[in-house]
CSV table of C-alpha atoms and ligand atoms in Angstrom, one decimal:
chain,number,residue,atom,x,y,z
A,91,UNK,CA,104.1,119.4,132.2
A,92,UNK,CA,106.9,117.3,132.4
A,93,UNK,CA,107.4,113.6,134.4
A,94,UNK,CA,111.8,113.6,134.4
A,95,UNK,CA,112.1,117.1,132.4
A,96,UNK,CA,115.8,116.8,133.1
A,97,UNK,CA,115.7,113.1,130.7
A,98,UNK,CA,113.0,114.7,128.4
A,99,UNK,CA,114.8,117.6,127.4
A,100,UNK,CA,118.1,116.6,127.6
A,101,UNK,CA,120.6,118.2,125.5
A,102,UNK,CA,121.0,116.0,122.5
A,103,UNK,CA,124.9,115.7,122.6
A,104,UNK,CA,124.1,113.7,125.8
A,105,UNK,CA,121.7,112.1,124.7
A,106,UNK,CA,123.9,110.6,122.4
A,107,UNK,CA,126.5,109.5,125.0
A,108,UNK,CA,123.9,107.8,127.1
A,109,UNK,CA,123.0,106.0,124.0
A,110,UNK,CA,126.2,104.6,123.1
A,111,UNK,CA,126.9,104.1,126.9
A,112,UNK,CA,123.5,101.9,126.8
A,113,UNK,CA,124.3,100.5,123.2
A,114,UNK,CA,127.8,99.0,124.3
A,115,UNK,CA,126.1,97.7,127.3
A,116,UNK,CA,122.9,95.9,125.7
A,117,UNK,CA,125.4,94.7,123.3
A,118,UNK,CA,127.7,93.3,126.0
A,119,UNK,CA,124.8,92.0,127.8
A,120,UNK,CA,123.3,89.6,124.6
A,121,UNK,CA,127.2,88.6,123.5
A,122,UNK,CA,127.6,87.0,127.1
A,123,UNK,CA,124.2,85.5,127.4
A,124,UNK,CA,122.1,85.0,124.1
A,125,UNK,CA,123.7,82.5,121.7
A,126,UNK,CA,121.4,83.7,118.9
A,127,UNK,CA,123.5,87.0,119.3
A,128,UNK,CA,126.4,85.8,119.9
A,129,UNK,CA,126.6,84.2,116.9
A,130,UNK,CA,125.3,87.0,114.8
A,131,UNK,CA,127.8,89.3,116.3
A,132,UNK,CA,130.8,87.3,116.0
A,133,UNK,CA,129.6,86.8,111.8
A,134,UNK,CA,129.5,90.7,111.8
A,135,UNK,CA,133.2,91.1,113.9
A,136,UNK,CA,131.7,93.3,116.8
A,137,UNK,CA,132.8,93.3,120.0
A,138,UNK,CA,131.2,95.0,123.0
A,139,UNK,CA,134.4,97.4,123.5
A,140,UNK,CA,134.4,98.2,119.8
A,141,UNK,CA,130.8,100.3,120.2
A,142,UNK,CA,132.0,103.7,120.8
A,143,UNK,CA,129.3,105.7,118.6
A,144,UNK,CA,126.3,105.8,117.9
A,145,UNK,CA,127.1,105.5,114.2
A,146,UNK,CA,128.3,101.9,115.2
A,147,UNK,CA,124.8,100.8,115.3
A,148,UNK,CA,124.9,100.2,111.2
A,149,UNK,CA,127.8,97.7,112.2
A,150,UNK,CA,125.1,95.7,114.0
A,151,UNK,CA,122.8,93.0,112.3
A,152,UNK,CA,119.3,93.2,111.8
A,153,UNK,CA,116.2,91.3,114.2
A,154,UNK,CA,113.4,90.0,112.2
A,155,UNK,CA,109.9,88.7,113.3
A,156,UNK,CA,111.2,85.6,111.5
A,157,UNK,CA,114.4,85.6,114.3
A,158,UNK,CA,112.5,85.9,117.1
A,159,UNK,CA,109.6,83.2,116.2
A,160,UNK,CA,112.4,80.9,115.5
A,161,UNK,CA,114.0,81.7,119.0
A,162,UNK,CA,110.5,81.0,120.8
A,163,UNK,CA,109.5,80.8,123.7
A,164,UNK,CA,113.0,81.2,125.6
A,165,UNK,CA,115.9,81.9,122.7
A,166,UNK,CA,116.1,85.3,123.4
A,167,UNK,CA,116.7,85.5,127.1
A,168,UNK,CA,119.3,87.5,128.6
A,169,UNK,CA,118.5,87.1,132.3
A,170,UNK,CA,117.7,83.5,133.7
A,171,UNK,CA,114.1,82.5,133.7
A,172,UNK,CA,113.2,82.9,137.1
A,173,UNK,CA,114.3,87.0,136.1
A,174,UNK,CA,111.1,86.8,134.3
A,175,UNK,CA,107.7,88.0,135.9
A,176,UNK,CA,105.5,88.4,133.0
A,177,UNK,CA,105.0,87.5,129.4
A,178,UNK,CA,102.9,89.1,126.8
A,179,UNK,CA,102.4,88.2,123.2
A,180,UNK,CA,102.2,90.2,119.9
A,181,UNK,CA,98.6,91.0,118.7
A,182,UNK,CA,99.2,88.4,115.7
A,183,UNK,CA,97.6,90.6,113.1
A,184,UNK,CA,99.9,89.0,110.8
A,185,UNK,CA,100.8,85.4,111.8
A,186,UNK,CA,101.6,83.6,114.8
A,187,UNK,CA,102.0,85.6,117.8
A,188,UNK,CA,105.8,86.6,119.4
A,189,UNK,CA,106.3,86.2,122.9
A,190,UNK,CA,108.3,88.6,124.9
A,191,UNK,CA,109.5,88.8,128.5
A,192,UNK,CA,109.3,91.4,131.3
A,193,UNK,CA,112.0,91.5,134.0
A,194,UNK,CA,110.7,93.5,137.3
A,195,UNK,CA,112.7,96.4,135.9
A,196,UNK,CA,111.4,96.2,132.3
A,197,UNK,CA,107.9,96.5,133.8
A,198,UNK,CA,108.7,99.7,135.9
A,199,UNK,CA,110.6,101.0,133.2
A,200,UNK,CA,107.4,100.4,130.4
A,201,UNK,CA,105.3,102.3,133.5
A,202,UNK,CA,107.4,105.3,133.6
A,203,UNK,CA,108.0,105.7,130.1
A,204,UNK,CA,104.0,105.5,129.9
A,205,UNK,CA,104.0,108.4,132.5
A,206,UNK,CA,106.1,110.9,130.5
A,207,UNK,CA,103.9,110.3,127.7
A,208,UNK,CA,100.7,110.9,129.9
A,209,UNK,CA,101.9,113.5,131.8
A,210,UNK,CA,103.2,115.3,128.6
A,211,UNK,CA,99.7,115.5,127.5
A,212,UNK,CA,98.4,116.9,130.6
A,213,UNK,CA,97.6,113.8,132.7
A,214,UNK,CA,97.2,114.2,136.1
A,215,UNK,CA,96.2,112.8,139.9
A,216,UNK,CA,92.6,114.5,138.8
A,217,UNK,CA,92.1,112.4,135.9
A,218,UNK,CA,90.1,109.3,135.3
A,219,UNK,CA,91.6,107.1,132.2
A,220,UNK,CA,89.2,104.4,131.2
A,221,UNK,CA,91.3,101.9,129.4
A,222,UNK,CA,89.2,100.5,126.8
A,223,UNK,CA,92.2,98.3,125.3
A,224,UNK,CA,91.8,94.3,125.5
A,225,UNK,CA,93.5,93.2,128.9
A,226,UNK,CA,95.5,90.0,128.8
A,227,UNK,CA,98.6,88.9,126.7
A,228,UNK,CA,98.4,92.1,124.1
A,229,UNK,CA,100.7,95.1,126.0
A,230,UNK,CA,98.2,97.6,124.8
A,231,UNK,CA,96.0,98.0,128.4
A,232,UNK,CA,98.6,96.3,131.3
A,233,UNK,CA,101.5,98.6,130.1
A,234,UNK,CA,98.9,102.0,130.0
A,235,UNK,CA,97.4,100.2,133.0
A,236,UNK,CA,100.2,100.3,135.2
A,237,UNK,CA,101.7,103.3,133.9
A,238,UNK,CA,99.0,105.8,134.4
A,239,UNK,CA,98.3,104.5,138.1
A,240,UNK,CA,102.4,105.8,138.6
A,241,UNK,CA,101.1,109.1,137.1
A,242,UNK,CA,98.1,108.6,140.1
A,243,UNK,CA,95.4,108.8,138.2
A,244,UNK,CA,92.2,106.8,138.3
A,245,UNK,CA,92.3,103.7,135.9
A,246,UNK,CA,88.8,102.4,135.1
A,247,UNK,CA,89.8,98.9,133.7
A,248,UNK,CA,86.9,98.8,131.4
A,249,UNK,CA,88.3,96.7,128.3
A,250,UNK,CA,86.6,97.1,125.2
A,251,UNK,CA,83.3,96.2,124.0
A,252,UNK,CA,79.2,96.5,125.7
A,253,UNK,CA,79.0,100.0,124.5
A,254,UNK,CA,76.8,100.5,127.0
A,255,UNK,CA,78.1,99.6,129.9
A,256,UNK,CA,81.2,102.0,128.3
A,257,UNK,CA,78.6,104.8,128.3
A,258,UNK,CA,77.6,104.5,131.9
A,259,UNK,CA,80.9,104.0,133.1
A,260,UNK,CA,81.8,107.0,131.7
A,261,UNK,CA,79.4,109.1,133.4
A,262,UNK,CA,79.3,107.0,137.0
A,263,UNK,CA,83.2,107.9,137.1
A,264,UNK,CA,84.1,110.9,135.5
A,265,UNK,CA,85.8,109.7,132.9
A,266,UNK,CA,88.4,112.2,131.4
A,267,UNK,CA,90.2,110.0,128.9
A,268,UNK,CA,89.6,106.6,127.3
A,269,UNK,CA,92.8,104.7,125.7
A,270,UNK,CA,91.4,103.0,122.6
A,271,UNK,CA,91.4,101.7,119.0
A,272,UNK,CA,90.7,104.0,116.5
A,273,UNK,CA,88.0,101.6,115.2
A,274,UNK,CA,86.5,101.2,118.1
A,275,UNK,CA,86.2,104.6,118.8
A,276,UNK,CA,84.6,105.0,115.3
A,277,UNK,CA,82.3,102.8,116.2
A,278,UNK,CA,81.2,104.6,119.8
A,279,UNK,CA,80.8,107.1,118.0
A,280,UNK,CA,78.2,106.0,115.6
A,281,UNK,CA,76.6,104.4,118.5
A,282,UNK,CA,76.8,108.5,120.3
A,283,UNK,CA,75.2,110.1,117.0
A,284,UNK,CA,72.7,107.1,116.2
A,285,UNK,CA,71.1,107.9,119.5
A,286,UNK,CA,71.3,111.5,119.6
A,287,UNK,CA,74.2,111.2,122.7
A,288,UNK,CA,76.0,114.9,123.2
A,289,UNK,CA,78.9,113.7,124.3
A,290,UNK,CA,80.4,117.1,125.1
A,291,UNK,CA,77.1,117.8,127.3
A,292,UNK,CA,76.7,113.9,128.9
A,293,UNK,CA,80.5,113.2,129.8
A,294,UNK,CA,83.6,115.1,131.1
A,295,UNK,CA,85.9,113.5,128.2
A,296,UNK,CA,88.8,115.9,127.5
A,297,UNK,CA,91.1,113.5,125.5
A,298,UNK,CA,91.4,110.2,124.3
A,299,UNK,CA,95.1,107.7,123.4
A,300,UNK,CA,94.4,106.6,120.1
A,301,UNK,CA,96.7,103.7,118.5
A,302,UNK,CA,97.4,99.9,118.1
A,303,UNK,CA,96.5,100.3,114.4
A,304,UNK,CA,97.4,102.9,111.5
A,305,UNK,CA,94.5,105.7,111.2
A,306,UNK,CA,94.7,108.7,109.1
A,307,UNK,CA,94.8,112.3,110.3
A,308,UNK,CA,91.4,113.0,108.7
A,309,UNK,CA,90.3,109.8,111.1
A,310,UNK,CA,91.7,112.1,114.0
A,311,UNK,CA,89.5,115.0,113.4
A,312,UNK,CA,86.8,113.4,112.9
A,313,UNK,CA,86.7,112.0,116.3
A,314,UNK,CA,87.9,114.9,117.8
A,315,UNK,CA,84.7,116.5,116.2
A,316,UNK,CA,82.3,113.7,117.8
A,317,UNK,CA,83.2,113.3,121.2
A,318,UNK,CA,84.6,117.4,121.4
A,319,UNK,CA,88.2,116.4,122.9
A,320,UNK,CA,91.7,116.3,121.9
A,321,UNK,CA,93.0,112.6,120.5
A,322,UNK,CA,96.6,112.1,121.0
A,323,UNK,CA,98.5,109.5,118.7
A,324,UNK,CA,100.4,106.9,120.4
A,325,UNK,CA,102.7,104.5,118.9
A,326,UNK,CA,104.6,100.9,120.4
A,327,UNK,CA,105.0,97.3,119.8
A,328,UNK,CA,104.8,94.7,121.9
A,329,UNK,CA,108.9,93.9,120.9
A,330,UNK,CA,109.3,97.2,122.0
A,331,UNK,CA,107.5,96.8,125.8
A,332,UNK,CA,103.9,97.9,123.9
A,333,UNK,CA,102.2,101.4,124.2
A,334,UNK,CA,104.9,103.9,125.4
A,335,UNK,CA,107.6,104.1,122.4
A,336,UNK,CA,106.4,107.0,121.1
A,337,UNK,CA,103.9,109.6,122.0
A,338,UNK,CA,102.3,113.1,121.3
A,339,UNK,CA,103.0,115.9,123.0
A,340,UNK,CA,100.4,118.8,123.0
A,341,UNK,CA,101.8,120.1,119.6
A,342,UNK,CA,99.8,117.3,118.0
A,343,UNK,CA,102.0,117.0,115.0
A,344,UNK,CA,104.1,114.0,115.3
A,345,UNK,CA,105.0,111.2,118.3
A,346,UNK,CA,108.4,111.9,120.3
A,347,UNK,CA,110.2,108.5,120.5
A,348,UNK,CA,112.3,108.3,123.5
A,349,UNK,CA,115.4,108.2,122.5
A,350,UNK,CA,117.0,107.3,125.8
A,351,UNK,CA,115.2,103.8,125.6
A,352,UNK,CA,115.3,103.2,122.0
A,353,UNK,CA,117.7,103.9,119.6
A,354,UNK,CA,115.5,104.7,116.3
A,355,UNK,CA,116.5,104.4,112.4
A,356,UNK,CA,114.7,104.8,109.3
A,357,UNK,CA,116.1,102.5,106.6
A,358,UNK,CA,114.8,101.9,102.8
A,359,UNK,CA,113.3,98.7,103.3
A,360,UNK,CA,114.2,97.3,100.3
A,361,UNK,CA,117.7,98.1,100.5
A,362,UNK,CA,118.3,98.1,104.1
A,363,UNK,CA,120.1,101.5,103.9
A,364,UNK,CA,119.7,104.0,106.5
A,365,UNK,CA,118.0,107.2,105.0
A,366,UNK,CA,117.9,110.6,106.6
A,367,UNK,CA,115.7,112.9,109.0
A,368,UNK,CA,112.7,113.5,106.8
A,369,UNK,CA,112.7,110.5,104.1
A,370,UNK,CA,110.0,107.9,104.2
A,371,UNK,CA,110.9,104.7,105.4
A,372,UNK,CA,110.8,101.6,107.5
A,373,UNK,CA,111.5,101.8,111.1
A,374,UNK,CA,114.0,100.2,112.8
A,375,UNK,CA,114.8,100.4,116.8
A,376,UNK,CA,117.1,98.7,119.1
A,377,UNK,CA,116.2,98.3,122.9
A,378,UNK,CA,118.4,100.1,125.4
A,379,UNK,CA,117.1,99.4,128.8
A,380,UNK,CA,115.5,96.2,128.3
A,381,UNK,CA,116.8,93.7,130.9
A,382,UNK,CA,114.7,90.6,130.1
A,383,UNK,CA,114.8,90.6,126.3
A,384,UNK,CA,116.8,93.2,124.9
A,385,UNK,CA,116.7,93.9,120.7
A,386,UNK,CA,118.4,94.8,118.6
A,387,UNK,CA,118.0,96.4,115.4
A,388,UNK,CA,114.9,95.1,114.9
A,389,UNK,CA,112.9,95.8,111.7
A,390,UNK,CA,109.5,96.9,112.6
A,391,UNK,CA,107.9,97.0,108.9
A,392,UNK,CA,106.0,100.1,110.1
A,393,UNK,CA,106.7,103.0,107.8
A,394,UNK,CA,107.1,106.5,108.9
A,395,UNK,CA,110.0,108.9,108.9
A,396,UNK,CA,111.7,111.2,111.5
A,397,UNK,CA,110.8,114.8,111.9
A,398,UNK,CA,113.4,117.1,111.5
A,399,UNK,CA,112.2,120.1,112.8
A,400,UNK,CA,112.7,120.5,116.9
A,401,UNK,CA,109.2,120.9,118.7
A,402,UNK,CA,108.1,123.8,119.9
A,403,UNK,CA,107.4,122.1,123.6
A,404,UNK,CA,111.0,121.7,124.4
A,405,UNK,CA,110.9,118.3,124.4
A,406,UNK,CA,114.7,117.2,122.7
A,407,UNK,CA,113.8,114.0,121.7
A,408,UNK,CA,112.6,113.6,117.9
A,409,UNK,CA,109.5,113.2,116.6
A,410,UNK,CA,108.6,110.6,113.7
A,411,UNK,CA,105.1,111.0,112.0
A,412,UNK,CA,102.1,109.3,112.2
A,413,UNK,CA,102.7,105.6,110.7
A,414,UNK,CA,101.9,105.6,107.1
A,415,UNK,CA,101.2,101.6,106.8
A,416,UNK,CA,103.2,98.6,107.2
A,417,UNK,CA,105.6,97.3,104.5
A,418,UNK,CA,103.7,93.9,105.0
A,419,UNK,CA,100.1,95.9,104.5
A,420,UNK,CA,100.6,97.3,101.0
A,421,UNK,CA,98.3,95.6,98.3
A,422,UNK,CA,99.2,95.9,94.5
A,423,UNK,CA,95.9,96.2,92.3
A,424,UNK,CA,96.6,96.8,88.4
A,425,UNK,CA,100.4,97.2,89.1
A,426,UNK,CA,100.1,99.4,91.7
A,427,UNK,CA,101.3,100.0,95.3
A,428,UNK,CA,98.4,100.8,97.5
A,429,UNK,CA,98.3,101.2,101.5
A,430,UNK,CA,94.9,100.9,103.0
A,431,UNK,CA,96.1,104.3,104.2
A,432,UNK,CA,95.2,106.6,101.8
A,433,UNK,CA,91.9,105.1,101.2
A,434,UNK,CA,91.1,105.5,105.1
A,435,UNK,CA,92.6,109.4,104.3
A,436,UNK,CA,90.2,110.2,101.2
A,437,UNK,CA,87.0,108.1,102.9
A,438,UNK,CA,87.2,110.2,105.8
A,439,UNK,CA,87.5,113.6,104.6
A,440,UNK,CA,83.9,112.6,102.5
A,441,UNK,CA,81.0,114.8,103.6
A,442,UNK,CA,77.8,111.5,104.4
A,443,UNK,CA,80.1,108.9,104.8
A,444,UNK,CA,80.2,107.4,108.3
A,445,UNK,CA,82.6,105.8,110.3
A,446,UNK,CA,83.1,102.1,108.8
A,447,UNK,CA,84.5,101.2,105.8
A,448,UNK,CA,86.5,97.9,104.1
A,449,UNK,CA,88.5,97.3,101.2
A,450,UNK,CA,87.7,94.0,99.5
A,451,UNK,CA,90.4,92.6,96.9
A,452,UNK,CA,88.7,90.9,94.3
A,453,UNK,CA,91.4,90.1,91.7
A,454,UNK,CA,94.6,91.4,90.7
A,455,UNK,CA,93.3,94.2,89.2
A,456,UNK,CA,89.8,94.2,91.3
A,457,UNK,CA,88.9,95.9,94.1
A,458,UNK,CA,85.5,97.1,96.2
A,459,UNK,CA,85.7,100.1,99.0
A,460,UNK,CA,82.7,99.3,101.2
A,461,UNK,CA,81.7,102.3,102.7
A,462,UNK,CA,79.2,102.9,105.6
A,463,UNK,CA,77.5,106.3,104.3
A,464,UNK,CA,75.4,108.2,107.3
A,465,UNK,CA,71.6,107.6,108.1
A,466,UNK,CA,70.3,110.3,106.7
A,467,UNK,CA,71.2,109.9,103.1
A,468,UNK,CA,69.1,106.8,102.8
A,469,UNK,CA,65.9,109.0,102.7
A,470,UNK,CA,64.7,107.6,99.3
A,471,UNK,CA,66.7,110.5,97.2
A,472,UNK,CA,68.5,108.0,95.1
A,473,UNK,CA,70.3,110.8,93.0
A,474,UNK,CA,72.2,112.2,96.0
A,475,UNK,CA,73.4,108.6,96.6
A,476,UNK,CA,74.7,108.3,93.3
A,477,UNK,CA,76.4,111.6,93.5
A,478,UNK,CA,78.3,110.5,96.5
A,479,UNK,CA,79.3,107.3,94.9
A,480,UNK,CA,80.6,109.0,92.3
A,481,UNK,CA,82.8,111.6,94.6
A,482,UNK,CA,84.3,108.8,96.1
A,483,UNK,CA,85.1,106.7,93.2
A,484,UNK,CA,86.7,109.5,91.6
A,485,UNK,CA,88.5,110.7,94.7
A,486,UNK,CA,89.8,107.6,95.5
A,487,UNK,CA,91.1,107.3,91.7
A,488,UNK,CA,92.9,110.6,91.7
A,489,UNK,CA,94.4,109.5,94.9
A,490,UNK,CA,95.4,105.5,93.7
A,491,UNK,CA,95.3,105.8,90.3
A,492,UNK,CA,93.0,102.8,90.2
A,493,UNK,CA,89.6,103.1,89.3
A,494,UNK,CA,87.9,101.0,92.3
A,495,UNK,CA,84.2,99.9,92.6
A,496,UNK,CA,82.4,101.4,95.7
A,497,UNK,CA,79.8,100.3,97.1
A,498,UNK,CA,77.6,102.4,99.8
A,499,UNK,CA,76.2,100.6,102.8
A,500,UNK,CA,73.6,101.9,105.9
A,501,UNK,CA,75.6,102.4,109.3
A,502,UNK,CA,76.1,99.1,111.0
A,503,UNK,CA,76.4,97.3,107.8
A,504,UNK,CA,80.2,96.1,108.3
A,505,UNK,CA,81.7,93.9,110.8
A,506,UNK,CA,82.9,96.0,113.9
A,507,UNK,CA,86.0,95.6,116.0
A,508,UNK,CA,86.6,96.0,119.6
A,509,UNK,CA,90.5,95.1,119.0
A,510,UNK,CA,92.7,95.3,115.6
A,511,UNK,CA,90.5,96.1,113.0
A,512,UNK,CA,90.6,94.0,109.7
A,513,UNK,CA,90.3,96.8,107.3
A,514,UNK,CA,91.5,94.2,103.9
A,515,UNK,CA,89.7,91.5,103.2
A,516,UNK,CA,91.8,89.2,100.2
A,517,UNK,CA,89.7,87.1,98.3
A,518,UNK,CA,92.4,86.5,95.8
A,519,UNK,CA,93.1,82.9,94.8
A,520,UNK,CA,96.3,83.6,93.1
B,1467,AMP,P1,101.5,94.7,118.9
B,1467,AMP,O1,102.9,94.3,119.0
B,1467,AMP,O2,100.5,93.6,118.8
B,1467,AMP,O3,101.2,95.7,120.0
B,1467,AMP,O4,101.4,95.5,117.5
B,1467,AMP,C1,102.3,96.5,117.2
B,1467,AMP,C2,102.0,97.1,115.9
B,1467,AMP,O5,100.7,97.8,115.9
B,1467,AMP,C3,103.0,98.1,115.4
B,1467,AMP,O6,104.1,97.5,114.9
B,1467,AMP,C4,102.2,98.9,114.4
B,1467,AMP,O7,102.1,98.3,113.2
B,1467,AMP,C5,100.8,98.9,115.0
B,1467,AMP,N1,100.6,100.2,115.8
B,1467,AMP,C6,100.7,100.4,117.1
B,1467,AMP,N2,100.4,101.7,117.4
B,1467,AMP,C7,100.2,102.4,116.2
B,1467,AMP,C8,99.8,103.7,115.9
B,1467,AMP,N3,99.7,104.7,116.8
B,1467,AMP,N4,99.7,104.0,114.6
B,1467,AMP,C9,99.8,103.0,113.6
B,1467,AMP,N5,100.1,101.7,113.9
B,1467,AMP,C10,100.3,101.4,115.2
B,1468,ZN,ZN1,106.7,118.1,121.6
């Protein structure tokens, strides 16, 4: 099902003229009204009337986090203030929080961009979303909010946390699909199976919207397996408008990225070269229908690369994978490079462990993997516990190369999250 199939599967070599029609007209838009830009353009010799590709985009220079904390609250304007109706703020998982600034039309543009994606998943008028995201100045549940109720379909406001009251709402309403945290959802879970909850029999779930935070595919499954639904991936930033950049479709094997609203690259982050379709790297968009505070270029540190195959759901805009860690998220014990990642990929994939976990750096060439292990195991059988310990220590090594020191826990051990979870805990004093 499509939302505006005519924009979703638009023929690609008009896609790209709309893009550069957009590009020279963001571009035009920040040169006449944001000095910050101004400035930066005039240092890189671009002119509005000299965009006239898409290629031209690598003449552009960069937005950092760094650019627009310096610029806050108001720097990066490009309407006057009384063109702004609402603010939100970044999640701040690392550092001070960014503002940024919704116009009327930014708003109803986030809202229909959230309606493709639902829509593409099989959303409907029928369907009740219960949007367990935190309400307030993260995009995360206003943006899915306001875009599903376009779509018509029920929003149950819930916000997270009170498990309980989750549960009943849930059943009271119908619910058909929660928007949540991949931790969070872990944690329901263990909540479902610790009190012998059938999900599948109790609720009518069908799927849930899953992002906010980097999870693994293994992650996925095993909360498709628990609640008996289909768990979509879904990727944004609040620099970005928030949840609606990119999205699954049903294919379930990769996010389309709207490529009529952002212009997408994948660069080497190091380096700041652009790489092609396929190659790992970090992601870089530019805004192209953002009134209030348009960006450009900006470098999102999350890693991921672009799919090159077309999908099979007809759907012309491409696809990048799930987001393989932030460049600001990789650790180094003993020398090397580790994302929390591929520890979140081998844990889950583990036969008795559960659904929380942490990774505690100890030193430079220290670290623990606490690991919530299911109820069962504790059952006084101390040699299976030690065989499992030994699986994941050696699992884990094959995967990072470094030997780490696990530790098992009982479920409901570890601090839970209702929001971001903090999966790295750095007890380094360097
Ligand atoms: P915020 O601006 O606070 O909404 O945070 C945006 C950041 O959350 C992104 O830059 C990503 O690092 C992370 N994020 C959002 N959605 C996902 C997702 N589906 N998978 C992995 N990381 C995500
Ligand atoms: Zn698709």
């Amino acid at each position: 099902m499509y939302w505006h199939k005519e924009l979703e599967t638009i023929d690609r070599l008009r896609l790209k003229d709309l893009q550069v029609e957009r590009l020279r007209n963001i571009v035009a838009r920040v040169h006449a009204s944001v000095p910050f830009y101004r400035e930066r353009l005039l240092q890189c010799s671009v002119t509005p009337e000299s965009i006239n590709s898409v290629e031209d985009i690598y003449r552009l220079p960069f937005t950092t986090k760094e650019d627009i904390l310096a610029n806050f609250p108001f720097g990066l304007l490009a309407v006057p203030r009384e063109e702004i109706v609402r603010v939100h703020t970044s999640s701040g998982t690392t550092g001070k929080p960014k503002a940024v600034f919704f116009t009327k039309s930014d708003l109803d543009g986030s809202a229909e961009l959230i309606a493709r994606c639902l829509t593409m998943t099989g959303m409907g008028k029928n369907d009740v979303l219960q949007n367990m995201m935190t309400y307030g100045l993260f995009t995360g549940a206003l943006v899915m909010h306001y875009g599903a109720e376009k779509v018509g379909i029920l929003v149950v406001p819930a916000g997270p946390g009170n498990t309980d009251r989750q549960l009943t709402l849930m059943k009271d309403f119908g619910t058909t699909a929660i928007h949540i945290t991949p931790s969070y959802a872990l944690y329901i879970g263990s909540v479902l199976q610790k009190n012998n909850i059938d999900p599948r029999k109790e609720f009518s779930l069908k799927r849930a919207y899953m992002g906010a935070e980097p999870y693994s595919e293994e992650t996925r499954k095993k909360i498709e397996e628990i609640y008996g639904i289909d768990v979509y991936n879904s990727y944004g930033l609040s620099e970005m408008n928030g949840p609606g950049v990119a999205f699954e479709c049903e294919e379930k094997n990769g996010m389309h990225l709207w490529e009529d609203n952002f212009l997408m690259e994948i660069i080497d982050p190091n380096t700041g070269e652009p790489l092609p379709d396929g190659k790992e790297g970090e992601l870089v968009l530019t805004s192209l229908c953002r009134e209030g505070m348009p960006i450009i270029r900006y470098r999102t540190r999350d890693l991921t690369a672009i799919v090159p195959e077309p999908c099979a759901c007809g759907r012309t805009h491409r696809k990048i994978t799930r987001i393989l860690g932030r460049t600001d998220d990789m650790f180094i014990v003993k020398g090397v490079n580790i994302f929390p990642q591929q520890i979140e990929n081998i844990l889950m994939g583990i036969r008795g462990v559960a659904q929380n976990y942490r990774i505690v750096l100890e030193s430079l060439d220290q670290m623990t993997v606490e690991v919530e292990i299911t109820g069962d195991l504790f059952d006084g059988n101390v040699t299976r516990l030690v065989k499992l310990q030994a699986e994941i220590t050696d699992r884990l090594k094959n995967e990072i190369l470094v030997k780490p020191k696990v530790v098992l826990h009982e479920p409901g051990v570890l601090p839970v999250s209702e929001g971001k979870s903090k999966r790295v805990i750095d007890n380094r004093t360097l």
